Coordinates of C-alpha atoms in Angstrom, one line a residue:
Chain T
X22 CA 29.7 -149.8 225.9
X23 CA 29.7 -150.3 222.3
X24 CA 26.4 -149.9 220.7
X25 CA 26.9 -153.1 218.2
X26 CA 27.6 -155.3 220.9
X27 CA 24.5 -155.4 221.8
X28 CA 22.7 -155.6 218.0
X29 CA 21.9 -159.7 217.7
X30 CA 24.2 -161.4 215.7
X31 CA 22.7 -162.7 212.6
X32 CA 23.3 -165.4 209.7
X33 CA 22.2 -164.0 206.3
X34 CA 22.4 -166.1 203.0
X35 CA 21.8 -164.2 200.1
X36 CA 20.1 -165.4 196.6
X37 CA 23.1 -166.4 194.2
X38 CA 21.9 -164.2 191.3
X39 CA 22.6 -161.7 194.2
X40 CA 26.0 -162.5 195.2
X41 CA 27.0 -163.1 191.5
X42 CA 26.3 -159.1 191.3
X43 CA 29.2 -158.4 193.4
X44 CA 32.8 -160.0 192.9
X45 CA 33.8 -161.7 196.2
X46 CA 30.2 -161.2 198.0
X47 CA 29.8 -164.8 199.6
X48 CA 26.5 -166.5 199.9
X49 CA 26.5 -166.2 203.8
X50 CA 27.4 -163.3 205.8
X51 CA 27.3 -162.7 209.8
X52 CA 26.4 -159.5 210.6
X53 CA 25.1 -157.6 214.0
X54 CA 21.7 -155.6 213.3
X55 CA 18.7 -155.2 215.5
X56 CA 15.9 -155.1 212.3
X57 CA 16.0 -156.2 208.5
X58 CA 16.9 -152.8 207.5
X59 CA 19.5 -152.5 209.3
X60 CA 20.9 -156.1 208.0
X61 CA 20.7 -154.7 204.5
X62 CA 22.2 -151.3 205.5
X63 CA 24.7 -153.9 207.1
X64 CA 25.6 -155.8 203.8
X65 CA 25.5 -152.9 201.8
X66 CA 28.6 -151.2 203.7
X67 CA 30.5 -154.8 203.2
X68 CA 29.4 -154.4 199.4
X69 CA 28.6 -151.4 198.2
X70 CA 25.1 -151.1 195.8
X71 CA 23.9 -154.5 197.8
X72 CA 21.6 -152.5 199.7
X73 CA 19.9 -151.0 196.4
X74 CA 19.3 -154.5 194.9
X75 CA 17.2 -155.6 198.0
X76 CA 15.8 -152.7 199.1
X77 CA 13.8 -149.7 196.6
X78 CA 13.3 -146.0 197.0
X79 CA 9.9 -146.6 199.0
X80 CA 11.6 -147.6 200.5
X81 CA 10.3 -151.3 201.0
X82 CA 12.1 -154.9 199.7
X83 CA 12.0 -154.9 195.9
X84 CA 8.7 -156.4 194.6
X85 CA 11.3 -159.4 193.1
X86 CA 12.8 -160.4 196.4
X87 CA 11.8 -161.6 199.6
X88 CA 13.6 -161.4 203.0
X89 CA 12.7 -164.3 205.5
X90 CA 13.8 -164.0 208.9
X91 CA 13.8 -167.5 210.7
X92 CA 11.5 -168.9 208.1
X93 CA 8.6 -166.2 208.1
X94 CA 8.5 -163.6 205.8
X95 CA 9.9 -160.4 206.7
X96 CA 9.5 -156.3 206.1
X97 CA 12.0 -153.8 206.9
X98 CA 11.2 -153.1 210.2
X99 CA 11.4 -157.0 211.0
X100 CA 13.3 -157.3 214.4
X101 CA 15.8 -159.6 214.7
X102 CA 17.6 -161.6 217.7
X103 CA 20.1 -163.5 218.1
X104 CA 21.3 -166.8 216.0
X105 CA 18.4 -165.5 213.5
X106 CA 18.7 -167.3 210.1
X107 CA 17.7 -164.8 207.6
X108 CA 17.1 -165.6 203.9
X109 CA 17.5 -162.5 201.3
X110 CA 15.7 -164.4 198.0
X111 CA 14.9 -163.7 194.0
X112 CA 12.4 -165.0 192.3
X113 CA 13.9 -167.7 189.9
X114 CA 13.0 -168.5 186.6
X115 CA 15.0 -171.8 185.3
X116 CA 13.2 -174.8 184.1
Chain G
X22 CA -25.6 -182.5 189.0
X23 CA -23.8 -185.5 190.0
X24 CA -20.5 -186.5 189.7
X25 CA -19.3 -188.6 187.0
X26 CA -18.5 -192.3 188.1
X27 CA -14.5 -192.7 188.8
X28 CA -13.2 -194.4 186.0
X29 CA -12.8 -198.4 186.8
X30 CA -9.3 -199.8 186.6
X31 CA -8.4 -203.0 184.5
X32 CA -6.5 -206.5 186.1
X33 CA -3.4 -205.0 184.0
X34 CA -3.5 -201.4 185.8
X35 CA -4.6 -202.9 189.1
X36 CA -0.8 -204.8 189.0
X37 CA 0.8 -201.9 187.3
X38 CA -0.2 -199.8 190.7
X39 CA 0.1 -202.0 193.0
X40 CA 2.7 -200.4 195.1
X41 CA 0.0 -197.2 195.2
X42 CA -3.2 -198.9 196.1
X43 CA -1.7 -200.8 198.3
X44 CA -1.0 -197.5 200.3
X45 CA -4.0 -196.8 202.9
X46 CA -3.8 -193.2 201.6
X47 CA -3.9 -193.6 198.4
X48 CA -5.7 -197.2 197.7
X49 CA -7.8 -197.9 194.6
X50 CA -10.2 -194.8 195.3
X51 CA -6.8 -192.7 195.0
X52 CA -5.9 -194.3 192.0
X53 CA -9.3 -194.0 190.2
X54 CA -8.9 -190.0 190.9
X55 CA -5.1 -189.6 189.3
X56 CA -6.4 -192.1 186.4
X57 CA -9.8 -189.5 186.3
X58 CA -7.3 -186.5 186.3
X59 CA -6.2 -184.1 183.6
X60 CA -3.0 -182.4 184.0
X61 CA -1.8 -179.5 182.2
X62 CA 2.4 -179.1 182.2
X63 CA 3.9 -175.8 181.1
X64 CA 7.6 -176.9 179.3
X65 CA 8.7 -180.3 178.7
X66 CA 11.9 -179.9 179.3
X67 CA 14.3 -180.0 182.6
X68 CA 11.1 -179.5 185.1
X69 CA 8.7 -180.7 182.7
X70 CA 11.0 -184.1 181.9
X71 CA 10.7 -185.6 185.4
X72 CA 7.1 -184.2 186.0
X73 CA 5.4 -186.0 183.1
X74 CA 7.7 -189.2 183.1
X75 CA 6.2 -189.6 186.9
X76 CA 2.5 -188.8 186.3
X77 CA 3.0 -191.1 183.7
X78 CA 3.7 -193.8 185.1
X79 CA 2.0 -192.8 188.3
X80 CA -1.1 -193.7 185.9
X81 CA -2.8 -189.6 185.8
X82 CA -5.2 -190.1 182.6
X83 CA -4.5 -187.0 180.6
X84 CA -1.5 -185.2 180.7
X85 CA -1.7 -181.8 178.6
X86 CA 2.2 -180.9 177.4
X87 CA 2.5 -177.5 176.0
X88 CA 5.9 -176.4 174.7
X89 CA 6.8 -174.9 171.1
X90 CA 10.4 -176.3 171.2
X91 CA 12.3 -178.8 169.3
X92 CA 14.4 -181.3 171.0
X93 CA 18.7 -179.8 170.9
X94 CA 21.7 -181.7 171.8
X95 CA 22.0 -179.3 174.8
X96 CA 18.5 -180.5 176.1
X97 CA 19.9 -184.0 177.0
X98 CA 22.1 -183.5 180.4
X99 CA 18.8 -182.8 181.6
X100 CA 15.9 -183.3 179.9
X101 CA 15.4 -187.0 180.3
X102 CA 12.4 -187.9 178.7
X103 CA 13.7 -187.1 175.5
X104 CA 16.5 -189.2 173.6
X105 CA 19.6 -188.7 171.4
X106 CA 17.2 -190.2 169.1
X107 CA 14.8 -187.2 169.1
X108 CA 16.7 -184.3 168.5
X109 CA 15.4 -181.9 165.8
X110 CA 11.5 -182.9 166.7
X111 CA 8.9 -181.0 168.6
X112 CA 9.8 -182.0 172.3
X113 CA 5.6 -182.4 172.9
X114 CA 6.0 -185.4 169.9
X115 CA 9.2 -186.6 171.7
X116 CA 7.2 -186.7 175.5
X117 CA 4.6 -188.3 173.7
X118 CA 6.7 -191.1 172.7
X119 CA 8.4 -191.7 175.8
X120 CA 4.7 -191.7 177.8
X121 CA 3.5 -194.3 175.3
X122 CA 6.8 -196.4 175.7
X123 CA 6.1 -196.0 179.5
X124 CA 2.8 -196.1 180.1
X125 CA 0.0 -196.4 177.1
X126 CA -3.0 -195.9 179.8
X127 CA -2.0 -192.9 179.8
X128 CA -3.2 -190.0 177.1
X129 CA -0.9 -187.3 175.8
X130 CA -2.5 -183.9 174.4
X131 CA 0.4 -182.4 172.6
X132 CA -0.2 -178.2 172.2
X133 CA 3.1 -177.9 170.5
X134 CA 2.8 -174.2 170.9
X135 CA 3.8 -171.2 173.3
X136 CA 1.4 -170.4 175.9
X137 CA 0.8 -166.4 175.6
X138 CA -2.1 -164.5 176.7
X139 CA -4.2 -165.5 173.8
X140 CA -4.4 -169.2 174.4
X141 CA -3.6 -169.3 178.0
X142 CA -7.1 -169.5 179.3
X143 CA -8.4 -171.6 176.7
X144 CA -5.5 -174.0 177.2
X145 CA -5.7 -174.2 182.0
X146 CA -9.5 -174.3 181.4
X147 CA -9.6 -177.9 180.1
X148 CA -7.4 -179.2 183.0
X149 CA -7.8 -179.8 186.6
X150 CA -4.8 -178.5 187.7
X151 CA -1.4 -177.0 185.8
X152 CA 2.3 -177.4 186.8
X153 CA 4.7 -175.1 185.4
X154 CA 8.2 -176.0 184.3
X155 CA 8.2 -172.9 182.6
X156 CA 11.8 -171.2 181.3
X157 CA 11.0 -167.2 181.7
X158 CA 9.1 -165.3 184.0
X159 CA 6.5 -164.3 181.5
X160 CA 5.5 -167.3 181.0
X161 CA 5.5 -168.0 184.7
X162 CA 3.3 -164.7 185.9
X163 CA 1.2 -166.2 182.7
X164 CA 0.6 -169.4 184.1
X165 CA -0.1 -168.2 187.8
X166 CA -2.5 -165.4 186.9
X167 CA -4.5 -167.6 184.0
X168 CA -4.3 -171.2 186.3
X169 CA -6.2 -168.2 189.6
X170 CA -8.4 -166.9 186.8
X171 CA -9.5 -170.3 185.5
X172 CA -9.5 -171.6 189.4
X173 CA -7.3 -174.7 189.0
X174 CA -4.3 -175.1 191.4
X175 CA -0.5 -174.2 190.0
X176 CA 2.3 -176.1 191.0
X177 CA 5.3 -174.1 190.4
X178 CA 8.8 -174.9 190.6
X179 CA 11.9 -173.0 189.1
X180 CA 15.9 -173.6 189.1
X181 CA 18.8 -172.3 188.8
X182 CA 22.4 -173.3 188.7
X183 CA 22.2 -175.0 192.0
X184 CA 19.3 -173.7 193.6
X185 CA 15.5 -174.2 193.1
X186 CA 12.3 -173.6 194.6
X187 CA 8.8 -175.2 194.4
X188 CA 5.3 -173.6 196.0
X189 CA 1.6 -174.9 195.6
X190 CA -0.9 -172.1 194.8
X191 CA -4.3 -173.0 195.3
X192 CA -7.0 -171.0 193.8
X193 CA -9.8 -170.6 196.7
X194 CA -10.2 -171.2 200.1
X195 CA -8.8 -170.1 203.3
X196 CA -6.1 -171.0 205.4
X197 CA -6.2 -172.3 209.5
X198 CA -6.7 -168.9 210.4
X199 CA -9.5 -167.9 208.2
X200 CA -7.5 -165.9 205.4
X201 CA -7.4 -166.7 201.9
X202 CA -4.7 -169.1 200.1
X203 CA -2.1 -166.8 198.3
X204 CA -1.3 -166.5 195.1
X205 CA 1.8 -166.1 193.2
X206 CA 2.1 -162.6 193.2
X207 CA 1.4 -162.5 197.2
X208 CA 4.9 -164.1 197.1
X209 CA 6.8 -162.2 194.4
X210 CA 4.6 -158.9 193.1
X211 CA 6.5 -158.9 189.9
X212 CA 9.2 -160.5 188.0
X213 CA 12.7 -158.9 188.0
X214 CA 13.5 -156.2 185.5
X215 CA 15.0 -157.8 182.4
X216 CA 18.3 -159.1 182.1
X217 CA 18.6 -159.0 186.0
X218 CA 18.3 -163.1 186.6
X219 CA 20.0 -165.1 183.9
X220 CA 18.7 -167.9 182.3
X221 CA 19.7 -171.4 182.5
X222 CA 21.1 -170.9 179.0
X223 CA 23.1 -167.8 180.3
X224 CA 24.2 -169.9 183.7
X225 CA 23.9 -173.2 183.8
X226 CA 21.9 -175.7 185.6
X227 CA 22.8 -179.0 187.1
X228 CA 20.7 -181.7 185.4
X229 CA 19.9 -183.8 188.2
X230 CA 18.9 -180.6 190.2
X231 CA 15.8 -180.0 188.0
X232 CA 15.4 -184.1 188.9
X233 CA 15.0 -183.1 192.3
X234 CA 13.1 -180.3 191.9
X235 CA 10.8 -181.4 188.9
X236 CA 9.9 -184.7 191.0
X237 CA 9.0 -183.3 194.2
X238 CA 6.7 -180.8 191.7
X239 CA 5.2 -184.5 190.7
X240 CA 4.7 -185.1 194.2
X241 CA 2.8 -182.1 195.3
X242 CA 0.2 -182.7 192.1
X243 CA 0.1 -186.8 193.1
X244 CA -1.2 -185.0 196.2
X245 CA -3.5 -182.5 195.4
X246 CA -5.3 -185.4 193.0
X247 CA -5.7 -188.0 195.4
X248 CA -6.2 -185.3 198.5
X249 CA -3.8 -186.6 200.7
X250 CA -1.2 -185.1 202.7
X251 CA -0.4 -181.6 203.4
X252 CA 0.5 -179.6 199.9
X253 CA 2.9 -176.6 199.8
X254 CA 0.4 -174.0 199.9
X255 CA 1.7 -171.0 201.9
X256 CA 5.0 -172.3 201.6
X257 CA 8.0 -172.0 199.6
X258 CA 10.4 -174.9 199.9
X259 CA 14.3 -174.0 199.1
X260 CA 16.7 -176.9 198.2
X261 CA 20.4 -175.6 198.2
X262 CA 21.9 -178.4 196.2
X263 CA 25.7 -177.4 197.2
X264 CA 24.5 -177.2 200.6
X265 CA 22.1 -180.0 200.6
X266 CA 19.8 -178.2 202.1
X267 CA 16.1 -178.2 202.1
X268 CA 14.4 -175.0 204.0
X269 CA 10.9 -173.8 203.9
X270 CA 9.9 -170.2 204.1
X271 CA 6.3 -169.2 204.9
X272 CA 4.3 -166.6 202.7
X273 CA 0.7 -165.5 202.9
X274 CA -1.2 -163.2 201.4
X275 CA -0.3 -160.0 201.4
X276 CA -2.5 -156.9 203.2
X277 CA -5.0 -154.9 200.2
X278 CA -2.8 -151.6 199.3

């Protein structure tokens, strides 16, 4: 059986100061991952360096960013399941 | 020591905010508190604009405006307090003027200067409560680590292009479970390195999205004053203008290191 198959799939929408990092990156990607990590390690082989901007050599989520998985706020090893809406955010500044 | 008597509202302001005190929830008593209340707003310009304009004419008695900028052409798509009228003078004198036009109950202090970490803490102490429109992150970690040391609550929103965000930060207490309120930096530790998000100047904004966001900031202090309702405290509330979306994303304080 093939292992992903049976990783949840997952709805992730990225920050746009994110996605404005990477020509073409689109503010919502489906992936299949069973934990946060593996989301990011997920949107980082779509878009190479993604990973790096989310996650830091602690390794742990940047101290600028926040991951929320179905509305509560999320580490690395945050388990995810199935139809999970997950929200990969930077802090803003405009005024 | 006992409190001071709420201030007394005249025939003219009892008709002026009708539509509040005729609200269960709010009522005179809620009234006399926003006209008792001193507000302090960081940047009066596209967060700022829609935030004073509404405590204004929502009646709050003081409203503290710090910002060392002068009104520019490019201010206007968003920045609605201000007028073609007033460009080229300090945008705390041009918020004055509009407040007056709107709403002469209603007393301006103009610090027409940029908060830094000289005059921060003298500036949050004299208010109740601050609400930061801010343009930079310095400013913003500023305004959230002064308005905790001071103990006033922050209500802080932020935009960009089509996107903002807004939080209540309140100072003391605990939540339902017995844990204390977070803070700013429970939600983001520290800003981004430089140059990482661009400013509003760099990437553009859509006026009537710092409307939306600036007024529900207007909102969450018109709460906090009167003591009604259910602020964003422990939340973070996302509005996705292209999406029209609004989601809210829990936060609370983070474990000691």
């Amino acid at each position: 059986m093939d292992a992903s198959a049976a990783r949840p799939v997952v709805t992730v929408k990225i920050a746009a100061v994110l996605a404005d990092l990477f020509p073409g990156a689109p503010r919502e990607f489906i992936v299949q991952a069973q934990c946060v990590g593996e989301m990011i390690d997920a949107l980082d082989q779509q878009f190479p360096g993604m990973g790096d901007r989310i996650r830091d050599s602690r390794p742990a989520i940047r101290k600028h960013m926040n991951v929320f998985v179905d509305g509560e706020r999320a580490t690395l090893d945050t388990p995810l399941s199935h139809h999970d809406e997950v929200f990969v955010i930077t802090a803003i500044s405009g005024g | 020591m006992a409190e001071p008597a709420p201030p007394s509202l005249s025939p003219d302001e009892i008709q002026r905010y009708a539509r509040h005190i005729v609200l269960p929830e709010v009522g005179g008593p809620g009234q006399q508190k926003l006209k008792a209340a001193r507000v302090l707003v960081i940047g009066a310009g596209g967060l700022g604009a829609p935030v004073i304009a509404y405590l204004a004419a929502a009646g709050v008695g003081t409203i503290g405006i710090v910002d060392d900028d002068i009104v520019s052409l490019s201010n206007l798509q968003r920045q609605v307090i201000h007028r073609t009228a007033s460009i080229g003078i300090p945008k705390t004198e041009s918020a004055a003027q509009s407040v007056q036009a709107l709403n002469d109950n209603v007393e301006i202090a103009q610090h027409q200067t940029r908060l830094d970490s000289e005059n921060a803490q003298s500036l949050l102490a004299g208010y109740d409560l601050v609400i930061d429109g801010s343009d930079n992150f310095d400013t913003r970690y500023l305004t959230a680590d002064t308005a905790l040391g001071v103990k006033i609550p922050l209500v802080t929103g932020a935009v960009g292009r089509f996107d903002g965000s807004l939080t209540v930060i309140l100072p003391d207490g605990v939540d339902a479970d017995g844990r204390p309120h977070p803070s700013f930096r429970d939600l983001f530790p520290e800003p981004p390195p430089p140059g990482l998000v661009p400013s509003c100047a760099e990437a553009g904004v859509v006026g009537a999205l710092t409307g939306v966001i600036g007024t529900l900031q207007a909102m969450e202090a018109i709460k906090l004053i009167t003591g009604i309702g259910e602020p964003l405290v422990g939340r973070l509330l996302l509005y996705d203008a292209l999406g029209a979306r609004f989601d809210v994303m829990r936060y609370r304080k983070a474990p000691a290191a």
